[in-house]
């Protein structure tokens, strides 16, 4: 079993839809959770960072962490074509980050 | 803040030559830098972790004599692909972790596309 599981998609939604991206993990020591966005042929950029359980909101993006279920989510409201990218979840216990496989998202106008 | 640059952004070289890629943290000191490679439509594959002033730690299956990593300062790490072959063609991405950051957040460079003919 991989430490971090993420459905690679691809996921295609119409513009304006709410997008839900998810990862599960097996290591209960993880306490830092991140979401990165990677456009084609570019390096990943940090989108959201969350410590421990709870929600964090930043504009149209909301990150949720449920440590009891070992499950994290990223919600994108009012999705735009410019949100089309690969989204990588990442998590850490403070001594090395583990990445999910990345979910390719396409938002169609 | 937390900007990481890479140079060059793309390079084409002949088989058998060596290529050096630089990774710089522009506005913070990075005690640890990471090197990844990424094949098309695949996720990041960690190649090695480098700590300033010490030898890099390579992931299993990564040839340390082929992929030479030097982390000589707190803002610069280099990856040299020695005797490159077409199968080394890939997208190489570095990331850097701020020295005083306990969250383990990594900031990524824009990547270097290597094509070996």
Short mmCIF file of C-alpha atoms in Angstrom, two decimals:
data_model
loop_
_atom_site.label_atom_id
_atom_site.label_comp_id
_atom_site.label_asym_id
_atom_site.label_seq_id
_atom_site.Cartn_x
_atom_site.Cartn_y
_atom_site.Cartn_z
CA UNK A 1 0.00 0.00 0.00
CA UNK A 2 1.35 3.43 -0.93
CA UNK A 3 1.76 5.93 1.85
CA UNK A 4 -0.31 8.46 -0.09
CA UNK A 5 -3.06 7.50 -2.50
CA UNK A 6 -4.52 9.94 -4.98
CA UNK A 7 -6.82 9.22 -7.90
CA UNK A 8 -4.91 10.34 -11.01
CA UNK A 9 -8.11 11.10 -12.90
CA UNK A 10 -8.35 12.63 -15.41
CA UNK A 11 -11.21 14.72 -14.10
CA UNK A 12 -13.20 16.93 -16.46
CA UNK A 13 -15.82 19.41 -15.27
CA UNK A 14 -17.74 22.32 -16.82
CA UNK A 15 -16.84 25.87 -15.93
CA UNK A 16 -18.48 26.98 -12.69
CA UNK A 17 -18.63 23.49 -11.18
CA UNK A 18 -17.44 22.63 -7.70
CA UNK A 19 -14.41 20.36 -7.86
CA UNK A 20 -13.47 17.92 -5.14
CA UNK A 21 -9.98 16.44 -5.08
CA UNK A 22 -9.01 13.88 -2.48
CA UNK A 23 -6.12 11.93 -1.02
CA UNK A 24 -5.90 9.21 1.56
CA UNK A 25 -2.85 8.25 3.53
CA UNK A 26 -1.68 5.52 5.85
CA UNK A 27 0.93 7.18 8.07
CA UNK A 28 -0.75 8.61 11.15
CA UNK A 29 2.39 10.65 11.90
CA UNK A 30 1.64 13.08 9.05
CA UNK A 31 0.65 16.44 10.44
CA UNK A 32 1.46 18.91 7.66
CA UNK A 33 -0.70 18.76 4.56
CA UNK A 34 -0.21 20.66 1.34
CA UNK A 35 -1.78 20.98 -2.06
CA UNK A 36 0.33 21.91 -5.06
CA UNK A 37 -0.86 22.95 -8.49
CA UNK A 38 1.24 22.12 -11.53
CA UNK A 39 0.59 23.51 -14.96
CA UNK A 40 1.90 21.62 -17.95
CA UNK A 41 5.69 21.86 -18.25
CA UNK A 42 5.98 23.98 -15.11
CA UNK A 43 7.16 23.29 -11.60
CA UNK A 44 4.53 22.73 -8.89
CA UNK A 45 3.39 25.80 -6.95
CA UNK A 46 2.18 25.68 -3.38
CA UNK A 47 -1.56 26.29 -3.29
CA UNK A 48 -2.68 25.49 0.24
CA UNK A 49 -1.02 24.45 3.46
CA UNK A 50 -2.83 23.02 6.48
CA UNK A 51 -1.55 21.89 9.83
CA UNK A 52 -3.37 19.02 11.56
CA UNK A 53 -7.13 18.60 11.19
CA UNK A 54 -9.59 21.24 10.14
CA UNK A 55 -10.48 23.49 7.26
CA UNK A 56 -8.64 26.31 5.57
CA UNK A 57 -10.16 28.64 3.03
CA UNK A 58 -8.41 30.87 0.52
CA UNK A 59 -10.64 32.51 -2.04
CA UNK A 60 -12.26 29.81 -4.13
CA UNK A 61 -10.13 27.07 -2.57
CA UNK A 62 -10.88 25.15 0.61
CA UNK A 63 -8.61 22.50 2.08
CA UNK A 64 -9.95 19.97 4.56
CA UNK A 65 -8.05 17.53 6.70
CA UNK A 66 -9.66 14.67 8.60
CA UNK A 67 -6.89 12.97 10.51
CA UNK A 68 -9.24 10.44 12.09
CA UNK A 69 -10.08 9.13 8.63
CA UNK A 70 -6.64 9.87 7.16
CA UNK A 71 -8.34 11.79 4.38
CA UNK A 72 -7.67 15.20 2.91
CA UNK A 73 -9.62 17.17 0.35
CA UNK A 74 -9.29 20.24 -1.81
CA UNK A 75 -12.46 21.95 -2.98
CA UNK A 76 -12.49 24.45 -5.82
CA UNK A 77 -15.62 26.58 -6.10
CA UNK A 78 -16.73 28.29 -9.30
CA UNK A 79 -14.05 26.47 -11.25
CA UNK A 80 -12.45 28.31 -14.15
CA UNK A 81 -10.64 27.08 -17.26
CA UNK A 82 -7.48 28.56 -15.74
CA UNK A 83 -7.79 25.98 -12.93
CA UNK A 84 -6.99 23.25 -15.46
CA UNK A 85 -3.82 21.68 -14.12
CA UNK A 86 -2.53 18.72 -12.18
CA UNK A 87 -3.13 18.93 -8.44
CA UNK A 88 -0.74 17.12 -6.14
CA UNK A 89 -1.39 16.45 -2.50
CA UNK A 90 1.62 16.26 -0.23
CA UNK A 91 2.07 15.54 3.43
CA UNK A 92 4.80 15.37 5.96
CA UNK A 93 5.63 14.41 9.51
CA UNK A 94 8.44 16.94 9.53
CA UNK A 95 11.18 14.77 8.09
CA UNK A 96 10.35 14.33 4.44
CA UNK A 97 7.40 15.03 2.19
CA UNK A 98 5.35 12.38 0.46
CA UNK A 99 3.41 13.20 -2.68
CA UNK A 100 0.30 11.76 -4.21
CA UNK A 101 0.33 10.79 -7.86
CA UNK A 102 -1.49 13.99 -8.86
CA UNK A 103 -4.98 14.45 -10.33
CA UNK A 104 -5.29 15.99 -13.78
CA UNK A 105 -8.17 18.44 -13.85
CA UNK A 106 -9.68 19.99 -16.95
CA UNK A 107 -12.29 22.74 -16.63
CA UNK A 108 -14.17 23.17 -19.87
CA UNK A 109 -15.56 26.59 -20.84
CA UNK B 1 8.68 35.23 -1.00
CA UNK B 2 10.00 31.65 -1.25
CA UNK B 3 11.11 31.81 -4.86
CA UNK B 4 13.21 29.06 -6.38
CA UNK B 5 14.86 29.41 -9.77
CA UNK B 6 16.38 26.85 -12.09
CA UNK B 7 18.80 27.28 -14.92
CA UNK B 8 18.64 26.43 -17.72
CA UNK B 9 14.92 26.07 -18.33
CA UNK B 10 15.62 23.71 -21.19
CA UNK B 11 18.67 22.07 -22.68
CA UNK B 12 19.39 19.83 -25.64
CA UNK B 13 22.60 17.86 -25.66
CA UNK B 14 24.29 15.06 -27.51
CA UNK B 15 24.51 11.56 -26.09
CA UNK B 16 27.61 11.09 -23.97
CA UNK B 17 27.94 14.70 -22.84
CA UNK B 18 27.36 16.04 -19.34
CA UNK B 19 24.77 18.61 -18.39
CA UNK B 20 24.66 20.77 -15.25
CA UNK B 21 21.42 22.15 -13.86
CA UNK B 22 21.42 24.85 -11.19
CA UNK B 23 18.81 25.37 -8.50
CA UNK B 24 18.79 28.57 -6.48
CA UNK B 25 16.67 29.79 -3.61
CA UNK B 26 16.38 33.50 -4.29
CA UNK B 27 14.96 34.96 -1.09
CA UNK B 28 15.62 32.40 1.59
CA UNK B 29 18.29 30.06 2.81
CA UNK B 30 17.68 26.41 2.06
CA UNK B 31 19.50 23.91 4.18
CA UNK B 32 17.84 21.14 2.23
CA UNK B 33 17.16 20.88 -1.47
CA UNK B 34 15.50 18.08 -3.36
CA UNK B 35 15.85 16.88 -6.92
CA UNK B 36 12.97 15.24 -8.77
CA UNK B 37 12.40 13.98 -12.25
CA UNK B 38 9.06 13.80 -13.93
CA UNK B 39 8.07 11.88 -17.02
CA UNK B 40 5.12 13.06 -19.13
CA UNK B 41 1.79 12.76 -17.35
CA UNK B 42 3.42 11.18 -14.31
CA UNK B 43 4.01 12.46 -10.83
CA UNK B 44 7.24 13.60 -9.28
CA UNK B 45 9.89 11.01 -8.57
CA UNK B 46 12.31 11.98 -5.83
CA UNK B 47 15.87 11.37 -6.97
CA UNK B 48 17.90 12.69 -4.07
CA UNK B 49 17.95 14.93 -1.04
CA UNK B 50 20.86 17.26 -0.56
CA UNK B 51 21.86 19.04 2.61
CA UNK B 52 24.21 21.97 2.49
CA UNK B 53 27.78 20.93 3.12
CA UNK B 54 27.18 17.18 3.12
CA UNK B 55 26.75 14.37 0.64
CA UNK B 56 23.41 13.89 -1.01
CA UNK B 57 21.14 11.01 -0.08
CA UNK B 58 19.96 9.17 -3.15
CA UNK B 59 16.74 7.24 -3.52
CA UNK B 60 16.89 3.58 -4.32
CA UNK B 61 17.61 2.94 -7.97
CA UNK B 62 19.16 6.35 -8.65
CA UNK B 63 22.81 6.12 -9.73
CA UNK B 64 24.82 8.56 -7.66
CA UNK B 65 27.75 8.44 -10.08
CA UNK B 66 25.50 9.40 -12.94
CA UNK B 67 23.54 12.12 -11.19
CA UNK B 68 26.08 14.20 -9.30
CA UNK B 69 24.62 16.58 -6.75
CA UNK B 70 26.48 19.41 -5.10
CA UNK B 71 24.98 21.68 -2.43
CA UNK B 72 27.84 24.02 -1.78
CA UNK B 73 25.92 26.92 -0.31
CA UNK B 74 22.62 27.64 1.41
CA UNK B 75 21.17 29.03 -1.80
CA UNK B 76 22.60 26.84 -4.53
CA UNK B 77 22.44 23.17 -5.45
CA UNK B 78 23.54 21.68 -8.75
CA UNK B 79 22.62 18.45 -10.51
CA UNK B 80 25.02 17.16 -13.15
CA UNK B 81 23.82 14.43 -15.46
CA UNK B 82 27.02 12.73 -16.56
CA UNK B 83 27.36 10.88 -19.86
CA UNK B 84 23.76 11.60 -20.69
CA UNK B 85 21.78 9.16 -22.80
CA UNK B 86 18.39 9.51 -24.50
CA UNK B 87 16.69 7.66 -21.63
CA UNK B 88 17.81 10.50 -19.34
CA UNK B 89 15.56 12.87 -21.25
CA UNK B 90 13.05 14.14 -18.73
CA UNK B 91 11.77 17.12 -16.80
CA UNK B 92 14.02 17.78 -13.81
CA UNK B 93 12.60 19.83 -10.95
CA UNK B 94 14.30 20.99 -7.80
CA UNK B 95 12.70 22.15 -4.59
CA UNK B 96 14.05 23.88 -1.54
CA UNK B 97 13.02 23.86 2.08
CA UNK B 98 13.62 27.00 4.16
CA UNK B 99 16.13 26.37 6.90
CA UNK B 100 13.98 27.64 9.75
CA UNK B 101 10.73 26.14 8.52
CA UNK B 102 9.59 23.22 10.63
CA UNK B 103 6.58 22.48 8.47
CA UNK B 104 8.65 20.71 5.83
CA UNK B 105 7.04 22.83 3.11
CA UNK B 106 8.99 22.66 -0.11
CA UNK B 107 9.04 25.35 -2.77
CA UNK B 108 9.63 24.22 -6.30
CA UNK B 109 11.64 25.61 -9.14
CA UNK B 110 10.13 25.95 -12.62
CA UNK B 111 11.88 22.83 -13.89
CA UNK B 112 14.46 22.05 -16.56
CA UNK B 113 13.55 20.08 -19.63
CA UNK B 114 16.46 17.92 -20.76
CA UNK B 115 16.49 16.35 -24.19
CA UNK B 116 19.36 14.03 -25.04
CA UNK B 117 19.78 13.31 -28.73
#
